């Protein structure tokens, strides 16, 4: 075999190896869909027409379980929370929400990729986060699908003429059904002195009642409280929140709607969201503000989005009200406090790529060994023939 042919083979080998390395790198960087285990995909019951799988039951049981909790207490929490995602899917099906299947698959992948790139930095970190949060990749994609479908509800309601479209009509609706508030909030964070928080919120209320301060001064830090507490709703707009029923926490909402314009509420305690996205117990003092045409015009789009969201939330609440989780025999036989763990899923694509790569590499190695042997054999044959020819020439 000529040297130039051997060089060609070597180049082909290098290209193939580079391709294999690229495939392996690609499989490690993309958030490929992971195949759930047989246990993860085992049915544990129904919510209406929706099937519930072990992976969801395992996630909820792991998240809600606390030290000293009984099985009955845990089952109660699970039954209250396992309905929501399936109620959303039920509502979307009943409303006739349309979503191109190919586009939905692409959007689910984009949803997961966004988590990988913004919250986890890498695929391995994403999978580790799934593990830490008792989730499978399949269940994460189920949540993604549910969220994406829910976002389609406003568009569907508009197409079905179930929401107001006329601007003047909507403006009147806002005046009759929306209110605007701002508030002073102290959150009971993990390491806070709760007694001091309670003392400061009461001092704030007393100062408001006596006319010594205003909500504005409290939220801007211009009024000092005994223990130095500051307003912790840093996301509150300067002109407050405008909302209708169904957009806010139920306790906050009920308190706010009971107020007259410019009236302060008493101190209330309910769940509130921090800038980090965490929900904790919070103290509030609420003031109701006026809602005029100028404010409505300046915030029209946001108010309209809130209006449609409230209608969607109301419809979802109605669906949830008629659904129950019906556990099957398998679920009822589980020790809910000690469920068998499940992995995040298997990257089938990576396994296939690795197997193909190994087979290809093995084939290349075999081919090279065969070529080398063939070259050596040809060299021995040429040497032997050369000796024979040399002997013949001497005899002559």
PDB file of N, CA and C in Angstrom, residues 232-297:
ATOM      1  N   UNK A 232     -40.489  45.830  53.125  1.00  0.00           N
ATOM      2  CA  UNK A 232     -39.797  44.749  52.417  1.00  0.00           C
ATOM      3  C   UNK A 232     -40.454  44.364  51.100  1.00  0.00           C
ATOM      4  N   UNK A 233     -41.475  45.101  50.701  1.00  0.00           N
ATOM      5  CA  UNK A 233     -42.022  44.889  49.367  1.00  0.00           C
ATOM      6  C   UNK A 233     -41.330  45.874  48.425  1.00  0.00           C
ATOM      7  N   UNK A 234     -40.110  45.531  48.051  1.00  0.00           N
ATOM      8  CA  UNK A 234     -39.306  46.440  47.234  1.00  0.00           C
ATOM      9  C   UNK A 234     -39.801  46.495  45.789  1.00  0.00           C
ATOM     10  N   UNK A 235     -40.697  45.582  45.413  1.00  0.00           N
ATOM     11  CA  UNK A 235     -41.210  45.555  44.043  1.00  0.00           C
ATOM     12  C   UNK A 235     -42.474  46.392  43.880  1.00  0.00           C
ATOM     13  N   UNK A 236     -42.998  46.956  44.960  1.00  0.00           N
ATOM     14  CA  UNK A 236     -44.245  47.713  44.877  1.00  0.00           C
ATOM     15  C   UNK A 236     -44.047  48.981  44.046  1.00  0.00           C
ATOM     16  N   UNK A 237     -44.889  49.212  43.024  1.00  0.00           N
ATOM     17  CA  UNK A 237     -44.770  50.435  42.215  1.00  0.00           C
ATOM     18  C   UNK A 237     -45.003  51.677  43.070  1.00  0.00           C
ATOM     19  N   UNK A 238     -44.481  52.797  42.615  1.00  0.00           N
ATOM     20  CA  UNK A 238     -44.623  54.049  43.361  1.00  0.00           C
ATOM     21  C   UNK A 238     -46.079  54.464  43.500  1.00  0.00           C
ATOM     22  N   UNK A 239     -46.902  54.092  42.523  1.00  0.00           N
ATOM     23  CA  UNK A 239     -48.328  54.446  42.586  1.00  0.00           C
ATOM     24  C   UNK A 239     -49.188  53.271  43.063  1.00  0.00           C
ATOM     25  N   UNK A 240     -48.558  52.256  43.671  1.00  0.00           N
ATOM     26  CA  UNK A 240     -49.301  51.156  44.273  1.00  0.00           C
ATOM     27  C   UNK A 240     -49.737  50.090  43.294  1.00  0.00           C
ATOM     28  N   UNK A 241     -50.591  49.204  43.785  1.00  0.00           N
ATOM     29  CA  UNK A 241     -51.124  48.098  42.991  1.00  0.00           C
ATOM     30  C   UNK A 241     -52.589  48.350  42.655  1.00  0.00           C
ATOM     31  N   UNK A 242     -52.980  48.036  41.426  1.00  0.00           N
ATOM     32  CA  UNK A 242     -54.389  48.038  41.051  1.00  0.00           C
ATOM     33  C   UNK A 242     -54.764  46.608  40.695  1.00  0.00           C
ATOM     34  N   UNK A 243     -55.878  46.120  41.206  1.00  0.00           N
ATOM     35  CA  UNK A 243     -56.225  44.716  40.991  1.00  0.00           C
ATOM     36  C   UNK A 243     -57.711  44.501  41.205  1.00  0.00           C
ATOM     37  N   UNK A 244     -58.190  43.393  40.696  1.00  0.00           N
ATOM     38  CA  UNK A 244     -59.559  42.962  40.919  1.00  0.00           C
ATOM     39  C   UNK A 244     -59.522  41.656  41.697  1.00  0.00           C
ATOM     40  N   UNK A 245     -60.667  41.163  42.078  1.00  0.00           N
ATOM     41  CA  UNK A 245     -60.716  39.937  42.877  1.00  0.00           C
ATOM     42  C   UNK A 245     -60.179  38.756  42.065  1.00  0.00           C
ATOM     43  N   UNK A 246     -59.299  38.010  42.717  1.00  0.00           N
ATOM     44  CA  UNK A 246     -58.689  36.872  42.048  1.00  0.00           C
ATOM     45  C   UNK A 246     -57.247  37.098  41.661  1.00  0.00           C
ATOM     46  N   UNK A 247     -56.741  38.329  41.847  1.00  0.00           N
ATOM     47  CA  UNK A 247     -55.358  38.634  41.486  1.00  0.00           C
ATOM     48  C   UNK A 247     -54.392  38.621  42.666  1.00  0.00           C
ATOM     49  N   UNK A 248     -54.915  38.748  43.878  1.00  0.00           N
ATOM     50  CA  UNK A 248     -54.056  38.881  45.053  1.00  0.00           C
ATOM     51  C   UNK A 248     -54.342  37.771  46.061  1.00  0.00           C
ATOM     52  N   UNK A 249     -53.502  37.726  47.109  1.00  0.00           N
ATOM     53  CA  UNK A 249     -53.751  36.817  48.217  1.00  0.00           C
ATOM     54  C   UNK A 249     -55.146  37.069  48.782  1.00  0.00           C
ATOM     55  N   UNK A 250     -55.867  35.998  49.132  1.00  0.00           N
ATOM     56  CA  UNK A 250     -57.271  36.115  49.537  1.00  0.00           C
ATOM     57  C   UNK A 250     -57.456  37.011  50.767  1.00  0.00           C
ATOM     58  N   UNK A 251     -56.588  36.867  51.760  1.00  0.00           N
ATOM     59  CA  UNK A 251     -56.702  37.680  52.977  1.00  0.00           C
ATOM     60  C   UNK A 251     -56.434  39.148  52.675  1.00  0.00           C
ATOM     61  N   UNK A 252     -55.386  39.412  51.897  1.00  0.00           N
ATOM     62  CA  UNK A 252     -55.055  40.789  51.499  1.00  0.00           C
ATOM     63  C   UNK A 252     -56.223  41.385  50.716  1.00  0.00           C
ATOM     64  N   UNK A 253     -56.729  40.613  49.792  1.00  0.00           N
ATOM     65  CA  UNK A 253     -57.808  41.068  48.916  1.00  0.00           C
ATOM     66  C   UNK A 253     -59.064  41.434  49.707  1.00  0.00           C
ATOM     67  N   UNK A 254     -59.458  40.540  50.594  1.00  0.00           N
ATOM     68  CA  UNK A 254     -60.664  40.783  51.389  1.00  0.00           C
ATOM     69  C   UNK A 254     -60.512  42.032  52.256  1.00  0.00           C
ATOM     70  N   UNK A 255     -59.340  42.216  52.832  1.00  0.00           N
ATOM     71  CA  UNK A 255     -59.079  43.388  53.673  1.00  0.00           C
ATOM     72  C   UNK A 255     -59.129  44.666  52.851  1.00  0.00           C
ATOM     73  N   UNK A 256     -58.496  44.643  51.669  1.00  0.00           N
ATOM     74  CA  UNK A 256     -58.426  45.838  50.827  1.00  0.00           C
ATOM     75  C   UNK A 256     -59.796  46.253  50.308  1.00  0.00           C
ATOM     76  N   UNK A 257     -60.596  45.284  49.865  1.00  0.00           N
ATOM     77  CA  UNK A 257     -61.905  45.612  49.307  1.00  0.00           C
ATOM     78  C   UNK A 257     -62.877  46.136  50.370  1.00  0.00           C
ATOM     79  N   UNK A 258     -62.591  45.850  51.627  1.00  0.00           N
ATOM     80  CA  UNK A 258     -63.468  46.331  52.706  1.00  0.00           C
ATOM     81  C   UNK A 258     -63.168  47.775  53.091  1.00  0.00           C
ATOM     82  N   UNK A 259     -62.077  48.342  52.567  1.00  0.00           N
ATOM     83  CA  UNK A 259     -61.686  49.711  52.914  1.00  0.00           C
ATOM     84  C   UNK A 259     -62.381  50.748  52.048  1.00  0.00           C
ATOM     85  N   UNK A 260     -62.533  51.953  52.587  1.00  0.00           N
ATOM     86  CA  UNK A 260     -62.948  53.109  51.812  1.00  0.00           C
ATOM     87  C   UNK A 260     -61.684  53.777  51.260  1.00  0.00           C
ATOM     88  N   UNK A 261     -61.839  54.620  50.236  1.00  0.00           N
ATOM     89  CA  UNK A 261     -60.693  55.326  49.674  1.00  0.00           C
ATOM     90  C   UNK A 261     -60.012  56.160  50.756  1.00  0.00           C
ATOM     91  N   UNK A 262     -58.679  56.054  50.843  1.00  0.00           N
ATOM     92  CA  UNK A 262     -57.803  56.741  51.798  1.00  0.00           C
ATOM     93  C   UNK A 262     -57.812  56.123  53.198  1.00  0.00           C
ATOM     94  N   UNK A 263     -58.605  55.102  53.420  1.00  0.00           N
ATOM     95  CA  UNK A 263     -58.669  54.469  54.744  1.00  0.00           C
ATOM     96  C   UNK A 263     -57.530  53.470  54.905  1.00  0.00           C
ATOM     97  N   UNK A 264     -57.009  53.368  56.142  1.00  0.00           N
ATOM     98  CA  UNK A 264     -55.979  52.385  56.476  1.00  0.00           C
ATOM     99  C   UNK A 264     -56.630  51.127  57.051  1.00  0.00           C
ATOM    100  N   UNK A 265     -56.007  49.988  56.795  1.00  0.00           N
ATOM    101  CA  UNK A 265     -56.469  48.747  57.424  1.00  0.00           C
ATOM    102  C   UNK A 265     -55.790  48.576  58.773  1.00  0.00           C
ATOM    103  N   UNK A 266     -56.302  47.667  59.549  1.00  0.00           N
ATOM    104  CA  UNK A 266     -55.572  47.227  60.733  1.00  0.00           C
ATOM    105  C   UNK A 266     -54.430  46.321  60.270  1.00  0.00           C
ATOM    106  N   UNK A 267     -53.586  45.911  61.178  1.00  0.00           N
ATOM    107  CA  UNK A 267     -52.485  45.005  60.831  1.00  0.00           C
ATOM    108  C   UNK A 267     -53.063  43.635  60.464  1.00  0.00           C
ATOM    109  N   UNK A 268     -52.661  43.112  59.315  1.00  0.00           N
ATOM    110  CA  UNK A 268     -53.048  41.749  58.942  1.00  0.00           C
ATOM    111  C   UNK A 268     -51.784  40.919  58.751  1.00  0.00           C
ATOM    112  N   UNK A 269     -51.922  39.620  58.888  1.00  0.00           N
ATOM    113  CA  UNK A 269     -50.798  38.699  58.691  1.00  0.00           C
ATOM    114  C   UNK A 269     -51.213  37.657  57.672  1.00  0.00           C
ATOM    115  N   UNK A 270     -50.451  37.546  56.598  1.00  0.00           N
ATOM    116  CA  UNK A 270     -50.743  36.567  55.561  1.00  0.00           C
ATOM    117  C   UNK A 270     -49.467  36.286  54.782  1.00  0.00           C
ATOM    118  N   UNK A 271     -49.546  35.403  53.801  1.00  0.00           N
ATOM    119  CA  UNK A 271     -48.371  35.074  52.994  1.00  0.00           C
ATOM    120  C   UNK A 271     -48.088  36.192  52.001  1.00  0.00           C
ATOM    121  N   UNK A 272     -46.811  36.505  51.838  1.00  0.00           N
ATOM    122  CA  UNK A 272     -46.396  37.506  50.872  1.00  0.00           C
ATOM    123  C   UNK A 272     -45.180  37.022  50.109  1.00  0.00           C
ATOM    124  N   UNK A 273     -44.978  37.579  48.913  1.00  0.00           N
ATOM    125  CA  UNK A 273     -43.853  37.175  48.063  1.00  0.00           C
ATOM    126  C   UNK A 273     -42.725  38.188  48.182  1.00  0.00           C
ATOM    127  N   UNK A 274     -41.514  37.695  48.417  1.00  0.00           N
ATOM    128  CA  UNK A 274     -40.337  38.545  48.472  1.00  0.00           C
ATOM    129  C   UNK A 274     -39.732  38.697  47.074  1.00  0.00           C
ATOM    130  N   UNK A 275     -38.775  39.594  46.946  1.00  0.00           N
ATOM    131  CA  UNK A 275     -38.129  39.816  45.655  1.00  0.00           C
ATOM    132  C   UNK A 275     -37.467  38.546  45.141  1.00  0.00           C
ATOM    133  N   UNK A 276     -37.061  37.662  46.056  1.00  0.00           N
ATOM    134  CA  UNK A 276     -36.414  36.396  45.692  1.00  0.00           C
ATOM    135  C   UNK A 276     -37.393  35.372  45.137  1.00  0.00           C
ATOM    136  N   UNK A 277     -38.707  35.670  45.259  1.00  0.00           N
ATOM    137  CA  UNK A 277     -39.731  34.717  44.832  1.00  0.00           C
ATOM    138  C   UNK A 277     -40.205  33.818  45.949  1.00  0.00           C
ATOM    139  N   UNK A 278     -39.581  33.925  47.119  1.00  0.00           N
ATOM    140  CA  UNK A 278     -39.960  33.109  48.272  1.00  0.00           C
ATOM    141  C   UNK A 278     -41.221  33.665  48.932  1.00  0.00           C
ATOM    142  N   UNK A 279     -42.099  32.759  49.388  1.00  0.00           N
ATOM    143  CA  UNK A 279     -43.310  33.156  50.105  1.00  0.00           C
ATOM    144  C   UNK A 279     -43.111  32.931  51.597  1.00  0.00           C
ATOM    145  N   UNK A 280     -43.357  33.985  52.373  1.00  0.00           N
ATOM    146  CA  UNK A 280     -43.200  33.901  53.826  1.00  0.00           C
ATOM    147  C   UNK A 280     -44.367  34.627  54.493  1.00  0.00           C
ATOM    148  N   UNK A 281     -44.518  34.419  55.805  1.00  0.00           N
ATOM    149  CA  UNK A 281     -45.519  35.163  56.566  1.00  0.00           C
ATOM    150  C   UNK A 281     -45.114  36.632  56.612  1.00  0.00           C
ATOM    151  N   UNK A 282     -46.087  37.500  56.353  1.00  0.00           N
ATOM    152  CA  UNK A 282     -45.814  38.938  56.324  1.00  0.00           C
ATOM    153  C   UNK A 282     -46.897  39.706  57.082  1.00  0.00           C
ATOM    154  N   UNK A 283     -46.492  40.812  57.682  1.00  0.00           N
ATOM    155  CA  UNK A 283     -47.436  41.773  58.265  1.00  0.00           C
ATOM    156  C   UNK A 283     -47.694  42.878  57.244  1.00  0.00           C
ATOM    157  N   UNK A 284     -48.949  43.298  57.126  1.00  0.00           N
ATOM    158  CA  UNK A 284     -49.311  44.375  56.213  1.00  0.00           C
ATOM    159  C   UNK A 284     -50.165  45.417  56.923  1.00  0.00           C
ATOM    160  N   UNK A 285     -49.964  46.676  56.515  1.00  0.00           N
ATOM    161  CA  UNK A 285     -50.941  47.741  56.765  1.00  0.00           C
ATOM    162  C   UNK A 285     -51.266  48.295  55.384  1.00  0.00           C
ATOM    163  N   UNK A 286     -52.531  48.253  55.000  1.00  0.00           N
ATOM    164  CA  UNK A 286     -52.945  48.600  53.641  1.00  0.00           C
ATOM    165  C   UNK A 286     -53.681  49.939  53.642  1.00  0.00           C
ATOM    166  N   UNK A 287     -53.429  50.742  52.613  1.00  0.00           N
ATOM    167  CA  UNK A 287     -54.222  51.948  52.390  1.00  0.00           C
ATOM    168  C   UNK A 287     -54.856  51.866  51.006  1.00  0.00           C
ATOM    169  N   UNK A 288     -56.149  52.110  50.950  1.00  0.00           N
ATOM    170  CA  UNK A 288     -56.835  52.110  49.655  1.00  0.00           C
ATOM    171  C   UNK A 288     -56.707  53.487  49.022  1.00  0.00           C
ATOM    172  N   UNK A 289     -56.408  53.510  47.718  1.00  0.00           N
ATOM    173  CA  UNK A 289     -56.225  54.750  46.966  1.00  0.00           C
ATOM    174  C   UNK A 289     -57.335  54.916  45.937  1.00  0.00           C
ATOM    175  N   UNK A 290     -57.473  56.119  45.415  1.00  0.00           N
ATOM    176  CA  UNK A 290     -58.487  56.371  44.384  1.00  0.00           C
ATOM    177  C   UNK A 290     -58.047  55.742  43.067  1.00  0.00           C
ATOM    178  N   UNK A 291     -59.003  55.507  42.204  1.00  0.00           N
ATOM    179  CA  UNK A 291     -58.741  54.890  40.895  1.00  0.00           C
ATOM    180  C   UNK A 291     -59.421  55.762  39.840  1.00  0.00           C
ATOM    181  N   UNK A 292     -58.672  56.694  39.229  1.00  0.00           N
ATOM    182  CA  UNK A 292     -59.270  57.656  38.307  1.00  0.00           C
ATOM    183  C   UNK A 292     -58.951  57.325  36.851  1.00  0.00           C
ATOM    184  N   UNK A 293     -59.532  58.107  35.935  1.00  0.00           N
ATOM    185  CA  UNK A 293     -59.358  57.872  34.500  1.00  0.00           C
ATOM    186  C   UNK A 293     -57.896  57.980  34.077  1.00  0.00           C
ATOM    187  N   UNK A 294     -57.178  58.950  34.639  1.00  0.00           N
ATOM    188  CA  UNK A 294     -55.781  59.151  34.263  1.00  0.00           C
ATOM    189  C   UNK A 294     -54.952  57.904  34.585  1.00  0.00           C
ATOM    190  N   UNK A 295     -55.147  57.347  35.783  1.00  0.00           N
ATOM    191  CA  UNK A 295     -54.411  56.144  36.160  1.00  0.00           C
ATOM    192  C   UNK A 295     -54.790  54.983  35.246  1.00  0.00           C
ATOM    193  N   UNK A 296     -56.070  54.827  34.962  1.00  0.00           N
ATOM    194  CA  UNK A 296     -56.532  53.718  34.110  1.00  0.00           C
ATOM    195  C   UNK A 296     -55.924  53.816  32.725  1.00  0.00           C
ATOM    196  N   UNK A 297     -55.900  55.024  32.131  1.00  0.00           N
ATOM    197  CA  UNK A 297     -55.333  55.203  30.790  1.00  0.00           C
ATOM    198  C   UNK A 297     -53.838  54.917  30.769  1.00  0.00           C
TER     199      UNK A 297
END
